[in-house]
Short mmCIF file of C-alpha atoms in Angstrom, two decimals:
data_model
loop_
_atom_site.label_atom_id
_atom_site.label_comp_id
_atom_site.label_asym_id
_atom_site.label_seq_id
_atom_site.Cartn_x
_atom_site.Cartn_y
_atom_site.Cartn_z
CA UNK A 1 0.00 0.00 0.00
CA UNK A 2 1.38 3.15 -0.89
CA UNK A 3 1.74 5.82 1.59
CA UNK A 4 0.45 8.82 0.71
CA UNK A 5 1.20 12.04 3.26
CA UNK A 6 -2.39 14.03 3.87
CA UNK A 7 -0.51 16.46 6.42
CA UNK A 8 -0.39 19.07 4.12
CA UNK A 9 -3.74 18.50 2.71
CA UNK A 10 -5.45 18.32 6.53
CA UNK A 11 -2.92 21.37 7.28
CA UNK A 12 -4.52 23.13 4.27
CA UNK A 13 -8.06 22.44 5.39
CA UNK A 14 -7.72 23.46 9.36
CA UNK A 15 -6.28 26.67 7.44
CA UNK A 16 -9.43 27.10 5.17
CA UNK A 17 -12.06 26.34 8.14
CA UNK A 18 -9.69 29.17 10.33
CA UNK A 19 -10.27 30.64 8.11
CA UNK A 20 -13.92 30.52 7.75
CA UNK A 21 -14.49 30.59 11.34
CA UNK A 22 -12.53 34.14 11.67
CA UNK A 23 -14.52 35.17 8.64
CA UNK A 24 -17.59 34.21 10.15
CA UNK A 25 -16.96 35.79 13.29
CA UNK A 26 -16.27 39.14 11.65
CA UNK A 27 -19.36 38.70 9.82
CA UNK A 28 -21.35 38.15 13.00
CA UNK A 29 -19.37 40.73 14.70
CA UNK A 30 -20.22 43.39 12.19
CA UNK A 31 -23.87 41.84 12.36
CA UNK A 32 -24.04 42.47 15.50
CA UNK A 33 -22.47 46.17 15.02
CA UNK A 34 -24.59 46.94 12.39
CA UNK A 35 -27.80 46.09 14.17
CA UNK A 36 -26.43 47.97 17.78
CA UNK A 37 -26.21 51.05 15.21
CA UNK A 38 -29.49 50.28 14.19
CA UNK A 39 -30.86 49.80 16.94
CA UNK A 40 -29.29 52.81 18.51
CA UNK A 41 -30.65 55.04 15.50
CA UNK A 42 -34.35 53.58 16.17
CA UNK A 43 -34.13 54.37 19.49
CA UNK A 44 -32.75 57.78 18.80
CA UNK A 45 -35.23 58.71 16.18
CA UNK A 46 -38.24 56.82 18.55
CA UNK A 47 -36.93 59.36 21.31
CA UNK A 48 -36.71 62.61 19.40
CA UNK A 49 -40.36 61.60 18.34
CA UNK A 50 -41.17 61.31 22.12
CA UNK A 51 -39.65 64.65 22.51
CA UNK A 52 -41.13 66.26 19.62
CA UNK A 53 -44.50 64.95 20.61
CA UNK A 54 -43.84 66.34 24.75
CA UNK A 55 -43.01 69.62 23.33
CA UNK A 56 -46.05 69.88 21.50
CA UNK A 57 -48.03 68.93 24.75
CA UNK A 58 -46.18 71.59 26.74
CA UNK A 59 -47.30 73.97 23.75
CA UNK A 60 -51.24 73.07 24.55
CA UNK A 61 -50.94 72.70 27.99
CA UNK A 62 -49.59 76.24 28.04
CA UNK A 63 -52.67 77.22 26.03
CA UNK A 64 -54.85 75.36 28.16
CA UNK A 65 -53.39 77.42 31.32
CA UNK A 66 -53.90 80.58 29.37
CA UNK A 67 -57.54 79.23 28.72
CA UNK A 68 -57.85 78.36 32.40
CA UNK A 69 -56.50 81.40 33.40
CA UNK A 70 -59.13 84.04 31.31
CA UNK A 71 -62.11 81.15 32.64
CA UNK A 72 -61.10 82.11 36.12
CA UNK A 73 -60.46 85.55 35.36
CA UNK A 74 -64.32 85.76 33.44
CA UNK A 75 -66.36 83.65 36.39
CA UNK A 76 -64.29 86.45 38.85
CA UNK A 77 -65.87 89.36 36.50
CA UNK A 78 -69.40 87.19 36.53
CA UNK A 79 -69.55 87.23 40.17
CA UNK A 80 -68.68 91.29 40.15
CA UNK A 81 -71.60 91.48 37.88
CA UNK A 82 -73.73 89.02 39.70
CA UNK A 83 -73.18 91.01 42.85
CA UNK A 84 -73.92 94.45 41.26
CA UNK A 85 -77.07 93.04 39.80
CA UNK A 86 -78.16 91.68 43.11
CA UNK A 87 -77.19 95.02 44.97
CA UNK A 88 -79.13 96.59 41.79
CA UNK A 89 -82.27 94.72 42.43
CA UNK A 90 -82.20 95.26 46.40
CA UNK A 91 -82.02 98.68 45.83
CA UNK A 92 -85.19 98.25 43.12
CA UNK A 93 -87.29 96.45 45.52
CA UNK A 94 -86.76 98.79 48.50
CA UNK A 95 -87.03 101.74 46.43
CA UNK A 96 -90.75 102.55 46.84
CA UNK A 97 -89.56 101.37 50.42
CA UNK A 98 -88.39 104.72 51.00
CA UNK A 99 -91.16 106.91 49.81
CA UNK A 100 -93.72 104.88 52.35
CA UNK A 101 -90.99 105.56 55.14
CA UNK A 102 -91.14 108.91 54.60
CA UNK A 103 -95.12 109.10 54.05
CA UNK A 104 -95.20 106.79 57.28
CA UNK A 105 -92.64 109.23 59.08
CA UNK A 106 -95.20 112.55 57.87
CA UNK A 107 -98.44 110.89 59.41
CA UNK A 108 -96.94 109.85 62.65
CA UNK A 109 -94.99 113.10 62.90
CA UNK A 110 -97.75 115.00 65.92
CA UNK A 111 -97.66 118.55 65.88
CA UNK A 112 -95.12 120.31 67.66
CA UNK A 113 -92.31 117.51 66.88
CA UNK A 114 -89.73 119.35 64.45
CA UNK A 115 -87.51 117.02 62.98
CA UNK A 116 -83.86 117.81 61.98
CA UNK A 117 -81.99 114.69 60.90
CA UNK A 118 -82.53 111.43 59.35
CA UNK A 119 -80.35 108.53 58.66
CA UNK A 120 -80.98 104.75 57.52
CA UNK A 121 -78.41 102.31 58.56
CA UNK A 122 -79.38 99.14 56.65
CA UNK A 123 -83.28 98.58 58.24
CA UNK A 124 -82.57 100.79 61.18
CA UNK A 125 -83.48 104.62 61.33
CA UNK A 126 -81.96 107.43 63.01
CA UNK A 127 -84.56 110.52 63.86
CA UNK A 128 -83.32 113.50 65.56
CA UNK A 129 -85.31 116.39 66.11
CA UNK A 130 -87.20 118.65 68.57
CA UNK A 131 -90.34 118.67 70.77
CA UNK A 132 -92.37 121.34 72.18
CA UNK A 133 -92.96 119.07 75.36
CA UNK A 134 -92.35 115.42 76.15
CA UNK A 135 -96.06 114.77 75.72
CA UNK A 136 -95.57 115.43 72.37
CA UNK A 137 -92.16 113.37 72.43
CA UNK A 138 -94.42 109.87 73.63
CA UNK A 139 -97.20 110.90 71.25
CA UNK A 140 -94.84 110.23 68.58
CA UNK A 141 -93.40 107.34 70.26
CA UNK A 142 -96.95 105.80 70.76
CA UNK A 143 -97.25 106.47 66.99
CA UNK A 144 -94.21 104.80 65.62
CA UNK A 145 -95.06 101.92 67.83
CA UNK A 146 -98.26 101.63 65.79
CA UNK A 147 -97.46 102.11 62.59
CA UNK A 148 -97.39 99.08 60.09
CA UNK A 149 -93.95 100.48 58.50
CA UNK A 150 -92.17 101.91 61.99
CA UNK A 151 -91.74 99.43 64.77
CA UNK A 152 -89.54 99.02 67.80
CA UNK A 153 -88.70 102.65 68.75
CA UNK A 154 -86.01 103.51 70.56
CA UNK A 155 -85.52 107.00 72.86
CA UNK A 156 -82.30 108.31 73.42
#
């Protein structure tokens, strides 16, 4: 049987598959560089798009705080105007008030009771004035006491 030497031929081969096997580990190592880059540019463009889309929401929620701020600043202004109309319409109601206070005040008034000063304080009247006599001074009381507009008078 011949001898034949397959040293080089098996020295040839381990070279070729060395070969291959560094080759396909710089293949998989740019593989895996290539998709880390990828990767790294989805993730950069998926955050920029995160960030573009939180800058818009910081846009409308400073709108919306604008919007809140002219709601608060209009229901303040409504409740000015609600409490002018309802000052408005207390004054309207007692207004003919007034003019039967004063009619009341004229027919109660006796003769010889001069009166010099009168002031309203919310429901509450002030009357100064002067009498000829304290007769005439209860008269008037006695009156006031009666009357369906006066009540509860008060002598100082």
């Amino acid at each position: 049987m011949p001898r034949i030497n397959l040293l080089p031929w098996r020295e040839s081969e381990r070279k070729r598959k060395r070969q291959e096997f560094i080759l396909s580990i710089g293949a998989a190592i740019a593989t895996a560089a290539l998709v880390t880059l990828l990767g790294r540019w989805q993730m950069g463009a998926a955050i920029e798009h995160q960030n573009d889309r939180n800058r818009i929401i910081s846009e409308e929620i400073a709108e919306l705080d604008k919007q809140i701020q002219e709601i608060l600043g209009l229901e303040n202004q409504k409740r000015r105007l609600l409490a002018r109309m309802e000052v408005i319409e207390t004054l309207q109601r007692s207004r003919p008030e007034i003019v039967h206070i004063f009619d009341e005040v004229v027919r109660v008034l006796p003769e010889g009771v001069y009166l010099t000063y009168l002031k309203q304080s919310g429901t509450r009247f002030e009357i100064r004035g002067v009498a000829q006599s304290s007769t005439r001074v209860s008269a008037f009381m006695r009156n006031i006491d009666g009357s369906e507009w006066l009540a509860d008078p008060s002598l100082q």
